Amino acid sequence: MNKQYENSVSTQIFQLAKQGKDQIIRSFDLEKLQKAIPKDIVKKSAELS
Amino acid sequence: MTGCGDSYSAAGAMKKAVLELSGVTECNTPDIIDFCHYYSDQKICLGNEPSEVLVISISFSGSSQRVADALKRANKAGAHALLITGNPNSICGKIAEFIFNVELPEGCNTPGIRSYFASLSALASIGAYIGVVQGYAGKEEFEQTKIDTVQFVEKFFEGIDSINDEMCALAFKWKDLNHFEVIGDGNEGYSAQFIEQKFIECSGAYCVHTTSEEFAHISFFQRNPSGYGMIVLINKKDPSLGRMADTIRGIRCQHRPVLIVTDGEKEIFDMRSNPIDLSRDLYGSVEIGFNSYENAGIVNVINIPTPPKQWMSPFIDFIPGSLLAGYYAAVNEIMFFGGKYDFRMQRWIDR
């Protein structure tokens, strides 16, 4: 039944089931984060808005 | 933290994460039009030096004019401006001071489910990074947060086949409904907003999101309540659990078809049979038919794993409702985005 009604939402969610872990790991990368937002900027940024 | 559409939902959904992981004391998620046009420099900075303020704008495509405006507004206020995007070479990318590239792998992203998840991941990681740099947390805690998040998400996906089948079956039960309301409190309120967006994008159905309190105040008075498909997001540790239980009771008394997405046991909610009492039908509109409480399957419950931290819930709680939104359109043979997107072929029509 599902096959006939597969759609781009269900497709993406099954892709997430396979790729979600890697997406989180790619984000939680200190080196990448430091390149994106230099440490000295974050140290000065006491607050977020 | 701001954005348009589901990017804004991501900002709201991860506010709790950023606050808890970074240790910062203030984090706001203004509506982007308010931020661009109604926020003074003072309101942006909240008494801090502009250089102490980081404005995070989210646009996966990087082509959102309003996100570009928000980045410019941050620059004008003297604040730092960070863009979360999948397209660093975009218009927004050229304006932003800093860019976090979510690096989404190739694949379908219409409507934006995968990019939404990528934005959630990016925001949580940025919160955790700030926490490490500012000495609020150590690198070990950063790593543990990553592991906990991965394990939580993977545990949910272990049951995705069954959830997928249930949401497809429910779409058939709810096929003829044309009003939907999604209820969530706190960070789950933004997951509710995301589901609302997917219902509208996929099928053009009338759909709104609200909170447990506002349902009791306002939505309770909707005409033909049994014609509304209700989706409730609630976790057992949510501070508003008691009020949400009241709301679910109200939903059931009005014979509204309901899907509850929760980590709680069914016993938390009143699941007793609730036969229609026409003498108490205040609106004279309860229908005994496809959309009646009984025929709509009593209460449908999707159990999700308990998040190790409450801020993690938005990583998964949007998924059952989003599946339902997609299947609802599919079983009605409605092409997404007002007929412009073929959900089967996964391509835009006439482009």
Coordinates of C-alpha atoms in Angstrom, one line a residue:
Chain A
M1 CA 0.0 0.0 0.0
N2 CA 2.8 2.5 1.0
K3 CA 4.7 1.9 -2.3
Q4 CA 1.9 3.4 -4.4
Y5 CA 1.8 6.5 -2.2
E6 CA 5.5 7.0 -1.6
N7 CA 6.2 10.7 -1.9
S8 CA 9.1 13.1 -1.5
V9 CA 8.4 13.5 2.2
S10 CA 8.7 9.7 2.9
T11 CA 11.7 9.5 0.6
Q12 CA 13.5 12.1 2.5
I13 CA 12.7 10.6 5.9
F14 CA 14.1 7.3 4.8
Q15 CA 17.1 9.1 3.5
L16 CA 17.4 10.7 6.9
A17 CA 17.2 7.3 8.6
K18 CA 20.4 6.5 6.7
Q19 CA 22.1 9.9 6.7
G20 CA 20.9 11.6 9.9
K21 CA 23.8 10.2 12.0
D22 CA 26.4 11.5 9.6
Q23 CA 24.6 14.9 9.4
I24 CA 24.9 15.3 13.1
I25 CA 28.6 14.1 13.1
R26 CA 29.4 16.6 10.3
S27 CA 27.9 19.4 12.4
F28 CA 29.6 18.5 15.7
D29 CA 33.0 19.0 14.3
L30 CA 35.1 21.5 16.4
E31 CA 37.5 22.2 13.7
K32 CA 34.7 23.0 11.2
L33 CA 33.0 25.1 13.8
Q34 CA 36.1 27.0 14.6
K35 CA 36.6 27.8 10.9
A36 CA 33.0 29.0 10.6
I37 CA 33.1 31.1 13.8
P38 CA 36.5 32.0 15.0
K39 CA 37.1 31.5 18.7
D40 CA 38.0 35.1 19.5
I41 CA 34.6 36.2 18.2
V42 CA 32.8 33.7 20.4
K43 CA 34.8 34.7 23.4
K44 CA 33.6 38.2 23.0
S45 CA 30.0 37.2 22.3
A46 CA 28.7 37.0 25.8
E47 CA 25.1 36.9 24.5
L48 CA 23.2 35.6 21.5
S49 CA 20.5 37.6 19.9
Chain B
M1 CA 18.4 33.3 15.6
T2 CA 15.9 33.7 12.8
G3 CA 14.9 32.6 9.3
C4 CA 11.9 32.2 7.1
G5 CA 9.4 29.4 7.0
D6 CA 10.9 26.1 8.2
S7 CA 14.2 27.8 8.9
Y8 CA 12.5 29.9 11.4
S9 CA 11.0 26.8 12.9
A10 CA 14.5 25.3 13.2
A11 CA 15.6 28.4 15.1
G12 CA 12.7 28.2 17.5
A13 CA 13.0 24.4 18.0
M14 CA 16.7 24.7 18.9
K15 CA 16.6 27.8 21.1
K16 CA 16.4 25.6 24.2
A17 CA 19.4 23.6 22.9
V18 CA 21.5 26.7 22.3
L19 CA 20.7 28.1 25.7
E20 CA 21.5 24.8 27.5
L21 CA 24.6 23.9 25.6
S22 CA 26.2 27.3 25.3
G23 CA 25.6 28.6 28.8
V24 CA 24.6 32.0 27.4
T25 CA 21.9 33.7 29.3
E26 CA 20.0 35.3 26.5
C27 CA 18.9 33.8 23.2
N28 CA 16.0 35.1 21.2
T29 CA 14.2 33.9 18.1
P30 CA 12.5 37.0 16.7
D31 CA 10.2 36.7 13.7
I32 CA 12.3 37.8 10.8
I33 CA 10.1 40.6 9.6
D34 CA 10.1 42.0 13.1
F35 CA 13.8 41.7 13.4
C36 CA 14.4 43.4 10.0
H37 CA 11.9 46.2 10.4
Y38 CA 10.8 46.6 14.0
Y39 CA 13.9 45.9 16.1
S40 CA 16.0 48.9 17.2
D41 CA 19.8 48.5 17.7
Q42 CA 19.1 48.6 21.4
K43 CA 16.6 45.8 21.2
I44 CA 19.1 43.7 19.1
C45 CA 21.9 44.2 21.6
L46 CA 19.9 44.0 24.9
G47 CA 22.3 46.2 26.7
N48 CA 25.4 44.4 25.4
E49 CA 28.1 45.8 23.2
P50 CA 27.2 45.1 19.5
S51 CA 30.4 43.1 19.2
E52 CA 29.1 40.7 21.9
V53 CA 26.0 39.9 19.9
L54 CA 25.8 37.1 17.3
V55 CA 22.9 37.1 14.9
I56 CA 22.3 33.7 13.3
S57 CA 20.2 33.6 10.1
I58 CA 19.3 30.4 8.4
S59 CA 18.6 29.9 4.7
F60 CA 19.4 26.5 3.1
S61 CA 19.3 28.0 -0.4
G62 CA 20.9 31.2 0.7
S63 CA 18.6 33.0 -1.7
S64 CA 16.0 34.4 0.8
Q65 CA 15.7 38.1 0.5
R66 CA 14.5 38.5 4.1
V67 CA 17.5 36.5 5.4
A68 CA 19.7 38.7 3.4
D69 CA 18.0 41.7 5.0
A70 CA 18.5 40.2 8.5
L71 CA 22.2 39.8 7.9
K72 CA 22.4 43.4 6.7
R73 CA 20.4 44.5 9.8
A74 CA 22.9 42.7 12.0
N75 CA 25.8 44.4 10.2
K76 CA 24.1 47.8 10.6
A77 CA 23.7 47.2 14.3
G78 CA 27.3 46.4 14.6
A79 CA 26.6 42.8 15.6
H80 CA 28.2 39.7 14.1
A81 CA 26.2 37.9 11.5
L82 CA 26.4 34.2 10.9
L83 CA 24.6 32.4 8.0
I84 CA 23.6 28.7 8.2
T85 CA 23.2 27.5 4.7
G86 CA 23.8 24.8 2.1
N87 CA 25.0 27.4 -0.4
P88 CA 27.9 29.5 0.8
N89 CA 28.1 31.2 -2.7
S90 CA 24.6 32.5 -2.5
I91 CA 23.4 36.1 -2.1
C92 CA 23.1 35.6 1.6
G93 CA 26.6 34.0 1.7
K94 CA 28.1 37.2 0.2
I95 CA 26.6 39.3 2.9
A96 CA 27.3 37.1 6.0
E97 CA 30.3 37.7 8.1
F98 CA 30.5 34.0 8.9
I99 CA 29.1 31.0 7.2
F100 CA 28.3 27.5 8.5
N101 CA 27.9 25.2 5.6
V102 CA 25.5 22.3 6.5
E103 CA 27.0 20.2 3.7
L104 CA 23.8 18.3 2.9
P105 CA 24.4 15.3 0.6
E106 CA 22.8 15.3 -2.8
G107 CA 19.2 14.1 -2.9
C108 CA 15.6 15.1 -2.7
N109 CA 14.9 18.1 -0.5
T110 CA 11.3 19.1 -1.5
P111 CA 9.7 20.0 0.8
G112 CA 12.6 20.7 3.0
I113 CA 12.8 17.8 5.4
R114 CA 16.5 17.0 5.2
S115 CA 17.6 20.7 5.2
Y116 CA 15.4 21.3 8.3
F117 CA 17.2 18.4 10.1
A118 CA 20.6 19.8 8.9
S119 CA 19.6 23.2 10.4
L120 CA 18.7 21.6 13.7
S121 CA 22.1 19.8 13.8
A122 CA 23.9 23.0 12.9
L123 CA 22.3 25.0 15.6
A124 CA 22.8 22.4 18.3
S125 CA 26.5 22.1 17.4
I126 CA 27.0 25.9 17.4
G127 CA 25.4 26.0 20.8
A128 CA 27.8 23.3 22.1
Y129 CA 30.8 25.0 20.4
I130 CA 30.0 28.3 22.1
G131 CA 29.8 26.4 25.4
V132 CA 33.3 24.9 24.9
V133 CA 34.9 28.2 23.8
Q134 CA 33.4 30.1 26.7
G135 CA 34.4 27.5 29.2
Y136 CA 30.9 26.5 30.0
A137 CA 31.5 22.9 28.9
G138 CA 34.5 20.7 28.1
K139 CA 35.4 18.9 24.9
E140 CA 34.4 15.7 26.5
E141 CA 30.9 17.1 27.0
F142 CA 30.8 18.3 23.5
E143 CA 31.6 14.8 22.3
Q144 CA 29.1 13.2 24.6
T145 CA 26.4 15.6 23.3
K146 CA 27.1 14.4 19.8
I147 CA 27.0 10.8 20.8
D148 CA 23.8 11.2 22.8
T149 CA 22.1 13.0 19.9
V150 CA 23.2 10.4 17.4
Q151 CA 22.0 7.5 19.6
F152 CA 18.7 9.2 20.3
V153 CA 18.0 9.8 16.6
E154 CA 19.1 6.3 15.6
K155 CA 16.9 4.7 18.2
F156 CA 13.9 6.6 16.7
F157 CA 14.8 5.4 13.2
E158 CA 14.8 1.8 14.3
G159 CA 11.0 2.0 14.4
I160 CA 10.6 4.1 11.2
D161 CA 9.1 1.3 9.1
S162 CA 6.2 0.8 11.5
I163 CA 5.7 4.6 11.9
N164 CA 5.7 5.0 8.2
D165 CA 3.0 2.2 7.8
E166 CA 0.9 3.8 10.5
M167 CA 1.0 7.2 9.0
C168 CA 0.1 5.9 5.6
A169 CA -2.9 4.0 7.1
L170 CA -3.9 7.1 9.1
A171 CA -3.8 9.2 5.9
F172 CA -6.5 6.9 4.5
K173 CA -8.6 7.3 7.6
W174 CA -8.2 11.1 7.5
K175 CA -8.4 11.3 3.7
D176 CA -11.6 13.4 3.6
L177 CA -10.7 15.8 6.4
N178 CA -9.7 19.2 5.2
H179 CA -8.8 21.0 8.4
F180 CA -5.9 20.2 10.6
E181 CA -4.4 21.6 13.8
V182 CA -1.1 20.8 15.4
I183 CA -0.5 21.4 19.1
G184 CA 2.8 21.7 20.8
D185 CA 4.2 23.7 23.7
G186 CA 7.8 25.0 24.3
N187 CA 10.3 23.8 21.7
E188 CA 7.8 21.3 20.4
G189 CA 5.6 24.2 19.4
Y190 CA 8.1 24.9 16.6
S191 CA 7.9 21.2 15.5
A192 CA 4.2 21.8 15.4
Q193 CA 4.7 24.8 13.2
F194 CA 7.0 22.7 10.9
I195 CA 4.3 20.1 10.5
E196 CA 1.7 22.8 9.7
Q197 CA 4.0 24.1 7.0
K198 CA 4.4 20.6 5.5
F199 CA 0.6 20.1 5.4
I200 CA 0.1 23.3 3.6
E201 CA 3.0 22.8 1.2
C202 CA 2.1 19.3 0.4
S203 CA -1.7 19.5 0.1
G204 CA -2.8 23.1 0.5
A205 CA -5.0 21.9 3.3
Y206 CA -6.1 24.3 6.0
C207 CA -3.7 23.8 8.9
V208 CA -2.7 25.8 11.9
H209 CA -0.5 25.2 14.9
T210 CA -1.2 26.3 18.4
T211 CA -0.4 25.5 22.1
S212 CA -2.3 23.5 24.7
E213 CA -3.6 26.7 26.3
E214 CA -4.6 28.5 23.2
F215 CA -6.5 25.4 22.1
A216 CA -8.6 25.6 25.2
H217 CA -9.1 29.3 24.8
I218 CA -9.8 29.6 21.1
S219 CA -9.8 26.5 19.0
F220 CA -12.3 24.7 21.2
F221 CA -14.9 27.0 19.6
Q222 CA -14.2 26.0 16.0
R223 CA -17.3 25.1 14.0
N224 CA -17.6 21.4 13.2
P225 CA -14.7 20.4 15.5
S226 CA -15.0 16.7 14.4
G227 CA -13.9 17.8 11.0
Y228 CA -10.4 18.7 12.3
G229 CA -7.6 16.3 12.3
M230 CA -5.6 17.0 15.4
I231 CA -1.9 16.2 15.9
V232 CA -0.5 16.6 19.5
L233 CA 3.2 16.6 20.4
I234 CA 3.9 16.1 24.1
N235 CA 6.6 14.4 26.1
K236 CA 6.1 13.1 29.6
K237 CA 8.7 15.4 31.1
D238 CA 7.2 18.5 29.5
P239 CA 6.2 21.1 32.2
S240 CA 2.8 21.5 30.4
L241 CA 1.9 17.8 30.4
G242 CA -1.1 18.4 32.7
R243 CA -2.5 21.1 30.5
M244 CA -1.9 19.0 27.4
A245 CA -3.8 16.1 29.0
D246 CA -6.7 18.5 29.5
T247 CA -6.4 19.5 25.9
I248 CA -6.5 15.9 24.7
R249 CA -9.5 15.3 26.8
G250 CA -11.2 18.4 25.2
I251 CA -10.2 17.1 21.8
R252 CA -11.8 13.8 22.5
C253 CA -15.0 15.3 24.0
Q254 CA -15.4 17.1 20.7
H255 CA -14.9 13.9 18.8
R256 CA -11.9 15.2 16.9
P257 CA -9.7 12.6 15.2
V258 CA -6.4 12.8 17.0
L259 CA -2.8 11.6 16.6
I260 CA -0.6 11.9 19.7
V261 CA 3.2 11.8 19.2
T262 CA 4.7 11.2 22.7
D263 CA 7.3 9.3 24.6
G264 CA 4.7 8.7 27.4
E265 CA 2.6 5.7 28.1
K266 CA -0.9 5.7 26.8
E267 CA -2.2 5.6 30.4
I268 CA -1.0 9.2 30.9
F269 CA -3.9 10.3 28.7
D270 CA -7.6 9.5 29.1
M271 CA -8.2 6.8 26.4
R272 CA -11.6 5.6 27.5
S273 CA -14.3 5.2 24.9
N274 CA -16.1 8.4 24.5
P275 CA -19.4 7.8 22.6
I276 CA -21.0 10.7 20.9
D277 CA -23.7 12.3 23.2
L278 CA -25.8 14.3 20.8
S279 CA -27.5 16.1 23.8
R280 CA -24.1 17.7 24.5
D281 CA -23.4 18.6 20.9
L282 CA -23.1 22.3 21.4
Y283 CA -22.7 23.1 17.8
G284 CA -25.1 20.6 16.3
S285 CA -22.4 19.5 14.0
V286 CA -21.0 16.2 15.2
E287 CA -21.2 13.8 12.2
I288 CA -21.4 10.1 12.4
G289 CA -19.3 9.3 9.4
F290 CA -15.8 9.2 8.1
N291 CA -14.7 11.9 10.4
S292 CA -16.4 10.8 13.5
Y293 CA -14.3 10.0 16.5
E294 CA -15.1 6.3 16.4
N295 CA -14.5 5.8 12.7
A296 CA -11.3 7.9 12.8
G297 CA -9.7 5.3 15.0
I298 CA -10.2 6.5 18.6
V299 CA -6.8 7.9 19.6
N300 CA -3.8 7.2 17.4
V301 CA -0.6 7.2 19.4
I302 CA 2.9 7.1 18.0
N303 CA 5.5 6.4 20.7
I304 CA 8.9 8.0 20.3
P305 CA 12.0 7.4 22.4
T306 CA 12.5 9.6 25.5
P307 CA 15.1 12.2 24.7
P308 CA 18.1 12.2 27.1
K309 CA 17.7 15.9 27.1
Q310 CA 14.5 17.7 26.4
W311 CA 16.1 19.9 23.8
M312 CA 16.7 16.9 21.6
S313 CA 13.0 16.1 21.1
P314 CA 12.7 18.4 17.9
F315 CA 15.2 16.2 16.1
I316 CA 12.5 13.5 15.7
D317 CA 9.1 14.7 16.9
F318 CA 8.3 16.4 13.6
I319 CA 8.7 13.2 11.6
P320 CA 5.4 11.3 12.2
G321 CA 3.3 14.4 11.4
S322 CA 5.4 15.2 8.4
L323 CA 4.9 11.7 7.0
L324 CA 1.2 12.1 7.6
A325 CA 1.2 15.4 5.7
G326 CA 2.9 13.8 2.7
Y327 CA 0.7 10.7 2.7
Y328 CA -2.5 12.9 3.1
A329 CA -1.6 14.7 -0.1
A330 CA -0.6 11.4 -1.8
V331 CA -3.7 9.5 -1.1
N332 CA -5.7 12.5 -2.3
E333 CA -3.6 12.6 -5.4
I334 CA -2.7 16.3 -4.8
M335 CA 0.5 17.5 -6.2
F336 CA 2.7 19.4 -3.8
F337 CA 3.1 23.2 -3.7
G338 CA -0.2 24.1 -5.3
G339 CA 0.1 21.5 -8.0
K340 CA 3.6 22.5 -9.1
Y341 CA 5.6 19.6 -7.7
D342 CA 5.1 16.0 -8.6
F343 CA 5.6 14.1 -5.4
R344 CA 6.1 10.7 -7.2
M345 CA 8.6 11.8 -9.8
Q346 CA 10.2 14.2 -7.4
R347 CA 10.4 17.1 -9.9
W348 CA 8.8 20.4 -10.5
I349 CA 6.1 20.3 -13.2
D350 CA 6.8 22.5 -16.2
R351 CA 10.2 23.6 -15.2

